[in-house]
CSV table of C-alpha atoms in Angstrom, one decimal:
chain,number,residue,atom,x,y,z
K,54,MET,CA,-24.7,-18.8,21.7
K,55,SER,CA,-24.8,-15.2,20.5
K,56,LYS,CA,-25.9,-14.2,17.0
K,57,TYR,CA,-22.2,-13.3,16.2
K,58,GLN,CA,-21.0,-16.7,17.4
K,59,GLU,CA,-23.7,-18.4,15.4
K,60,THR,CA,-22.6,-16.5,12.3
K,61,ILE,CA,-18.9,-17.3,12.7
K,62,SER,CA,-19.7,-21.0,13.4
K,63,PHE,CA,-21.7,-21.0,10.2
K,64,LEU,CA,-18.9,-19.5,8.2
K,65,PHE,CA,-16.3,-21.9,9.6
K,66,SER,CA,-18.5,-25.0,9.1
K,67,GLN,CA,-20.2,-24.2,5.8
K,68,LEU,CA,-17.5,-22.5,3.8
K,69,PRO,CA,-14.3,-24.3,2.7
K,70,GLN,CA,-11.1,-22.8,4.0
K,71,TYR,CA,-7.5,-23.5,3.3
K,72,GLN,CA,-6.6,-24.3,6.9
K,73,LYS,CA,-9.2,-27.1,7.0
K,74,ILE,CA,-9.1,-28.7,3.6
K,75,GLY,CA,-5.8,-27.5,2.0
K,76,GLY,CA,-5.5,-27.1,-1.7
K,77,LYS,CA,-9.1,-28.0,-2.5
K,78,ALA,CA,-10.1,-24.5,-1.0
K,79,TYR,CA,-7.7,-22.8,-3.5
K,80,LYS,CA,-9.7,-21.7,-6.5
K,81,ALA,CA,-8.0,-21.7,-9.9
K,82,ASP,CA,-9.7,-18.5,-11.0
K,83,LEU,CA,-11.2,-15.2,-9.6
K,84,ASN,CA,-14.7,-15.8,-10.9
K,85,ASN,CA,-16.3,-16.2,-7.5
K,86,ILE,CA,-14.9,-13.0,-6.0
K,87,ILE,CA,-15.6,-11.0,-9.1
K,88,GLU,CA,-19.3,-12.2,-9.1
K,89,ILE,CA,-19.7,-11.6,-5.4
K,90,CYS,CA,-18.2,-8.1,-5.6
K,91,GLU,CA,-20.4,-7.2,-8.6
K,92,LEU,CA,-23.5,-8.3,-6.6
K,93,ILE,CA,-22.6,-6.1,-3.6
K,94,GLY,CA,-21.7,-3.0,-5.7
K,95,ASN,CA,-18.0,-3.5,-6.4
K,96,PRO,CA,-16.7,-1.8,-3.2
K,97,GLN,CA,-13.1,-2.6,-4.2
K,98,GLU,CA,-13.5,0.0,-7.0
K,99,ASN,CA,-14.3,2.8,-4.5
K,100,ILE,CA,-11.4,2.3,-2.0
K,101,LYS,CA,-7.7,3.3,-2.3
K,102,THR,CA,-5.4,0.4,-1.6
K,103,ILE,CA,-1.8,-0.8,-1.1
K,104,HIS,CA,-1.6,-4.5,-2.1
K,105,VAL,CA,0.9,-6.7,-0.3
K,106,ALA,CA,2.1,-10.3,-1.2
K,107,GLY,CA,5.1,-12.3,-0.3
K,108,SER,CA,6.2,-15.5,1.5
K,109,ASN,CA,7.6,-13.9,4.7
K,110,GLY,CA,7.3,-10.4,6.2
K,111,LYS,CA,3.8,-9.6,4.9
K,112,GLY,CA,2.3,-9.2,8.3
K,113,SER,CA,5.0,-7.0,9.7
K,114,THR,CA,5.2,-4.9,6.6
K,115,THR,CA,1.4,-4.3,6.4
K,116,HIS,CA,1.3,-3.3,10.1
K,117,MET,CA,4.2,-1.0,9.6
K,118,LEU,CA,2.5,0.7,6.7
K,119,ALA,CA,-0.8,1.0,8.6
K,120,SER,CA,1.0,2.5,11.6
K,121,ILE,CA,3.0,5.1,9.6
K,122,LEU,CA,-0.1,6.2,7.7
K,123,GLN,CA,-2.1,6.5,10.9
K,124,GLU,CA,0.7,8.7,12.3
K,125,ALA,CA,0.2,10.9,9.3
K,126,GLY,CA,-3.5,11.4,10.2
K,127,TYR,CA,-5.1,9.0,7.7
K,128,LYS,CA,-8.0,6.7,8.3
K,129,VAL,CA,-6.4,3.3,7.5
K,130,GLY,CA,-8.1,0.0,6.8
K,131,LEU,CA,-6.1,-3.1,7.4
K,132,TYR,CA,-6.9,-6.6,6.0
K,133,THR,CA,-4.7,-9.5,7.2
K,134,SER,CA,-4.9,-13.2,7.7
K,135,PRO,CA,-5.1,-15.5,9.6
K,136,HIS,CA,-6.4,-14.3,12.9
K,137,LEU,CA,-5.1,-15.5,16.3
K,138,LYS,CA,-8.1,-15.4,18.6
K,139,ASP,CA,-11.0,-13.5,17.0
K,140,PHE,CA,-12.1,-13.5,13.4
K,141,ARG,CA,-12.5,-9.8,13.6
K,142,GLU,CA,-8.7,-9.3,13.9
K,143,ARG,CA,-8.6,-9.7,10.1
K,144,ILE,CA,-10.5,-6.5,9.4
K,145,LYS,CA,-9.5,-3.3,11.2
K,146,ILE,CA,-9.7,0.5,10.8
K,147,ASN,CA,-7.1,2.5,12.7
K,148,GLY,CA,-6.5,-0.6,14.9
K,149,LYS,CA,-10.2,-1.1,15.8
K,150,LYS,CA,-11.7,-4.5,14.8
K,151,ILE,CA,-14.8,-4.6,12.7
K,152,SER,CA,-17.9,-4.8,14.9
K,153,LYS,CA,-19.7,-8.1,15.6
K,154,LYS,CA,-22.9,-6.4,14.4
K,155,LYS,CA,-21.4,-5.6,11.0
K,156,VAL,CA,-20.2,-9.2,10.5
K,157,VAL,CA,-23.7,-10.6,11.3
K,158,GLU,CA,-25.5,-8.0,9.1
K,159,PHE,CA,-23.2,-8.7,6.1
K,160,VAL,CA,-23.8,-12.4,6.3
K,161,GLU,CA,-27.6,-12.1,6.8
K,162,GLN,CA,-27.9,-9.5,4.0
K,163,HIS,CA,-26.0,-11.7,1.5
K,164,GLN,CA,-27.0,-15.2,2.5
K,165,GLU,CA,-28.7,-15.8,-0.8
K,166,ILE,CA,-25.5,-15.0,-2.7
K,167,PHE,CA,-23.5,-17.4,-0.5
K,168,ASP,CA,-26.1,-20.2,-1.0
K,169,ARG,CA,-25.9,-19.8,-4.8
K,170,ILE,CA,-22.2,-19.1,-5.4
K,171,LYS,CA,-20.8,-21.2,-2.4
K,172,PRO,CA,-17.7,-19.0,-2.0
K,173,SER,CA,-14.7,-20.1,0.0
K,174,PHE,CA,-14.2,-18.7,3.5
K,175,PHE,CA,-11.5,-16.4,2.2
K,176,GLU,CA,-13.6,-15.1,-0.7
K,177,TRP,CA,-16.4,-14.2,1.7
K,178,THR,CA,-14.0,-12.5,4.1
K,179,VAL,CA,-12.4,-10.4,1.4
K,180,ALA,CA,-15.8,-9.2,0.2
K,181,LEU,CA,-16.7,-8.3,3.8
K,182,ALA,CA,-13.4,-6.3,4.2
K,183,PHE,CA,-13.9,-4.3,0.9
K,184,SER,CA,-17.5,-3.6,1.9
K,185,HIS,CA,-16.6,-2.5,5.4
K,186,PHE,CA,-13.8,-0.2,4.2
K,187,GLN,CA,-16.0,1.5,1.6
K,188,SER,CA,-18.9,2.0,4.1
K,189,LYS,CA,-16.5,3.6,6.7
K,190,LYS,CA,-14.9,5.9,4.1
K,191,THR,CA,-11.3,5.0,4.8
K,192,ASP,CA,-8.6,7.1,3.3
K,193,ILE,CA,-6.4,4.2,2.4
K,194,ASN,CA,-6.3,0.4,3.0
K,195,ILE,CA,-3.5,-2.1,3.3
K,196,ILE,CA,-4.6,-5.4,1.8
K,197,GLU,CA,-2.6,-8.5,2.4
K,198,THR,CA,-2.9,-11.5,0.1
K,199,GLY,CA,-3.8,-14.8,1.6
K,200,LEU,CA,-2.1,-17.5,-0.6
K,201,GLY,CA,0.0,-16.7,-3.6
K,202,GLY,CA,-1.0,-13.6,-5.6
K,203,ARG,CA,-2.1,-14.1,-9.1
K,204,LEU,CA,-5.2,-16.1,-8.2
K,205,ASP,CA,-5.7,-14.7,-4.7
K,206,SER,CA,-9.1,-13.3,-4.0
K,207,THR,CA,-7.7,-9.9,-3.2
K,208,ASN,CA,-6.2,-9.6,-6.7
K,209,ILE,CA,-9.2,-7.8,-8.2
K,210,LEU,CA,-7.8,-4.6,-6.7
K,211,LYS,CA,-6.3,-1.7,-8.6
K,212,PRO,CA,-3.9,-0.5,-6.0
K,213,ILE,CA,-1.9,2.7,-5.8
K,214,VAL,CA,1.2,0.6,-5.1
K,215,SER,CA,1.9,-3.1,-5.1
K,216,VAL,CA,4.4,-4.7,-2.7
K,217,ILE,CA,6.1,-8.1,-2.7
K,218,THR,CA,8.1,-9.1,0.4
K,219,ASN,CA,10.7,-11.8,0.2
K,220,ILE,CA,10.1,-15.1,-1.5
K,221,SER,CA,10.6,-18.6,0.0
K,222,LEU,CA,9.4,-22.1,-0.7
K,223,GLU,CA,5.8,-22.4,0.7
K,224,HIS,CA,2.6,-24.1,-0.3
K,225,THR,CA,4.6,-25.8,-3.0
K,226,SER,CA,1.7,-28.1,-4.0
K,227,VAL,CA,-0.3,-25.1,-5.0
K,228,LEU,CA,2.2,-22.4,-6.0
K,229,GLY,CA,5.0,-24.5,-7.4
K,230,ASP,CA,8.1,-26.1,-6.1
K,231,THR,CA,10.8,-23.6,-7.0
K,232,LEU,CA,11.4,-20.0,-6.0
K,233,GLU,CA,11.0,-19.0,-9.7
K,234,LEU,CA,7.5,-20.6,-9.9
K,235,ILE,CA,6.4,-19.1,-6.6
K,236,ALA,CA,7.8,-15.6,-7.7
K,237,LYS,CA,5.6,-15.8,-10.9
K,238,GLU,CA,2.5,-16.5,-8.8
K,239,LYS,CA,3.3,-13.6,-6.4
K,240,ALA,CA,4.2,-11.3,-9.4
K,241,GLY,CA,0.6,-11.7,-10.5
K,242,ILE,CA,-0.3,-8.7,-8.3
K,243,ILE,CA,1.9,-6.4,-10.5
K,244,LYS,CA,-0.6,-4.2,-12.3
K,245,GLU,CA,-0.3,-2.0,-15.5
K,246,ASN,CA,1.4,1.3,-14.8
K,247,THR,CA,1.4,0.7,-11.1
K,248,PRO,CA,4.6,1.0,-9.0
K,249,ILE,CA,5.8,-2.3,-7.5
K,250,VAL,CA,8.1,-2.5,-4.5
K,251,ILE,CA,10.1,-5.7,-4.0
K,252,GLY,CA,11.4,-6.2,-0.5
K,253,LYS,CA,14.4,-8.3,-1.2
K,254,SER,CA,16.7,-8.8,-4.2
K,255,GLN,CA,17.1,-12.5,-4.8
K,256,VAL,CA,19.1,-14.0,-7.7
K,257,GLU,CA,16.3,-16.5,-8.6
K,258,THR,CA,13.5,-14.0,-8.5
K,259,GLU,CA,14.8,-10.6,-9.5
K,260,PRO,CA,14.8,-11.3,-13.3
K,261,ILE,CA,11.2,-12.6,-13.1
K,262,PHE,CA,10.0,-9.5,-11.3
K,263,ARG,CA,11.8,-7.2,-13.7
K,264,GLU,CA,10.5,-9.0,-16.8
K,265,ILE,CA,6.8,-8.9,-15.6
K,266,ALA,CA,7.1,-5.3,-14.4
K,267,ASN,CA,8.6,-4.3,-17.8
K,268,LYS,CA,5.7,-6.0,-19.7
K,269,LYS,CA,3.2,-4.1,-17.6
K,270,ASN,CA,5.0,-0.8,-17.7
K,271,ALA,CA,5.2,-0.9,-13.9
K,272,PRO,CA,8.0,1.1,-12.3
K,273,ILE,CA,9.9,-1.4,-10.1
K,274,HIS,CA,11.8,-0.6,-6.9
K,275,PHE,CA,14.0,-3.0,-4.9
K,276,SER,CA,13.9,-1.5,-1.4
K,277,ASP,CA,17.1,-3.2,-0.3
K,278,LYS,CA,18.9,-1.4,-3.1
K,279,GLU,CA,17.3,2.0,-2.7
K,280,ILE,CA,17.1,2.2,1.1
K,281,THR,CA,20.2,1.2,3.1
K,282,LYS,CA,19.7,2.8,6.5
K,283,ASN,CA,18.5,1.0,9.6
K,284,PHE,CA,15.4,2.2,11.6
K,285,GLU,CA,14.5,2.3,15.2
K,286,LEU,CA,11.8,-0.4,15.4
K,287,GLY,CA,9.3,-1.7,18.0
K,288,LEU,CA,9.8,-5.1,16.3
K,289,LYS,CA,13.2,-6.8,16.8
K,290,GLY,CA,15.3,-8.9,14.5
K,291,LYS,CA,17.3,-8.4,11.3
K,292,ILE,CA,14.4,-9.4,9.1
K,293,GLN,CA,12.3,-6.6,10.5
K,294,GLN,CA,14.8,-4.0,9.1
K,295,GLU,CA,14.2,-5.5,5.7
K,296,ASN,CA,10.4,-5.2,6.3
K,297,ALA,CA,10.9,-1.6,7.4
K,298,ARG,CA,12.8,-0.7,4.3
K,299,THR,CA,10.0,-2.2,2.2
K,300,ALA,CA,7.4,-0.1,4.1
K,301,VAL,CA,9.4,3.1,3.8
K,302,GLN,CA,10.0,2.6,0.1
K,303,THR,CA,6.3,2.2,-0.3
K,304,ILE,CA,5.6,5.4,1.7
K,305,LYS,CA,8.1,7.3,-0.4
K,306,LEU,CA,6.2,6.3,-3.5
K,307,LEU,CA,2.9,7.5,-1.9
K,308,ASN,CA,4.6,10.9,-1.2
K,309,ARG,CA,5.5,11.2,-4.9
K,310,LYS,CA,1.8,10.7,-5.7
K,311,GLY,CA,0.7,13.5,-3.5
K,312,TRP,CA,0.2,11.9,-0.1
K,313,GLU,CA,1.7,13.7,2.9
K,314,ILE,CA,3.7,11.5,5.2
K,315,SER,CA,6.7,13.1,7.0
K,316,ASP,CA,9.9,11.5,8.2
K,317,LYS,CA,8.6,12.0,11.7
K,318,ASN,CA,5.4,10.0,10.9
K,319,ILE,CA,7.7,7.2,9.5
K,320,LYS,CA,9.8,7.2,12.7
K,321,GLU,CA,6.9,7.3,15.1
K,322,GLY,CA,4.9,4.7,13.1
K,323,LEU,CA,7.8,2.2,12.9
K,324,SER,CA,8.5,2.5,16.6
K,325,LYS,CA,4.9,1.8,17.6
K,326,VAL,CA,4.5,-1.6,15.8
K,327,VAL,CA,5.1,-4.3,18.4
């Protein structure tokens, strides 16, 4: 067995993960990830991010954003979950997976921290992603939440823009059994004075998002109200048009903040996601 395979086996066997043990792996606070990141130098404070939560469409939206930004010439980190075949799919820069060597080195270097804090699989992976993106000096990083939002390990970020795709009933034992309760958990990623893009206007959730955004002085944008055109997409299906509008609304907000992403970049980026 290679050193990389040993490392991955250790992580999967030693660290609790949601897929294996369900709600017991869901931490009710962010203390672990805060402590871990402090011990490794708070890499999340030295990277620029777009933070994406939601029930459906997160994966498509994050990949669309990454593709568009790459077309514009930026070095783009992408953190997603779960993976299909290889753990390294979760952490990519411009489509290239994190190296096996980096994964092994990170675990070896911080083994003492893991033994003491006993982080969840997800907490460890988030710390690795932040560390990797900082070391590779990415221009911008698209970070997808795992479960929920408010208490998700990724929620120690201070993003440029926050994004919430549509909301549906999911993980109800942890997040709540109504759309309103789930929306409140997802809305936990809305930050002070930081624009928030909502992918879909829903009767049950819109008032919640507006109220929380208002309290935090966060400009709120419902992409299905502001962008009505259809796009040429590599991904097929009506829901993908909704995801594309969410991605494009986010890109428009980046442009307002001084990033340079053209309509051509948007068109090319959307067409290349398959």
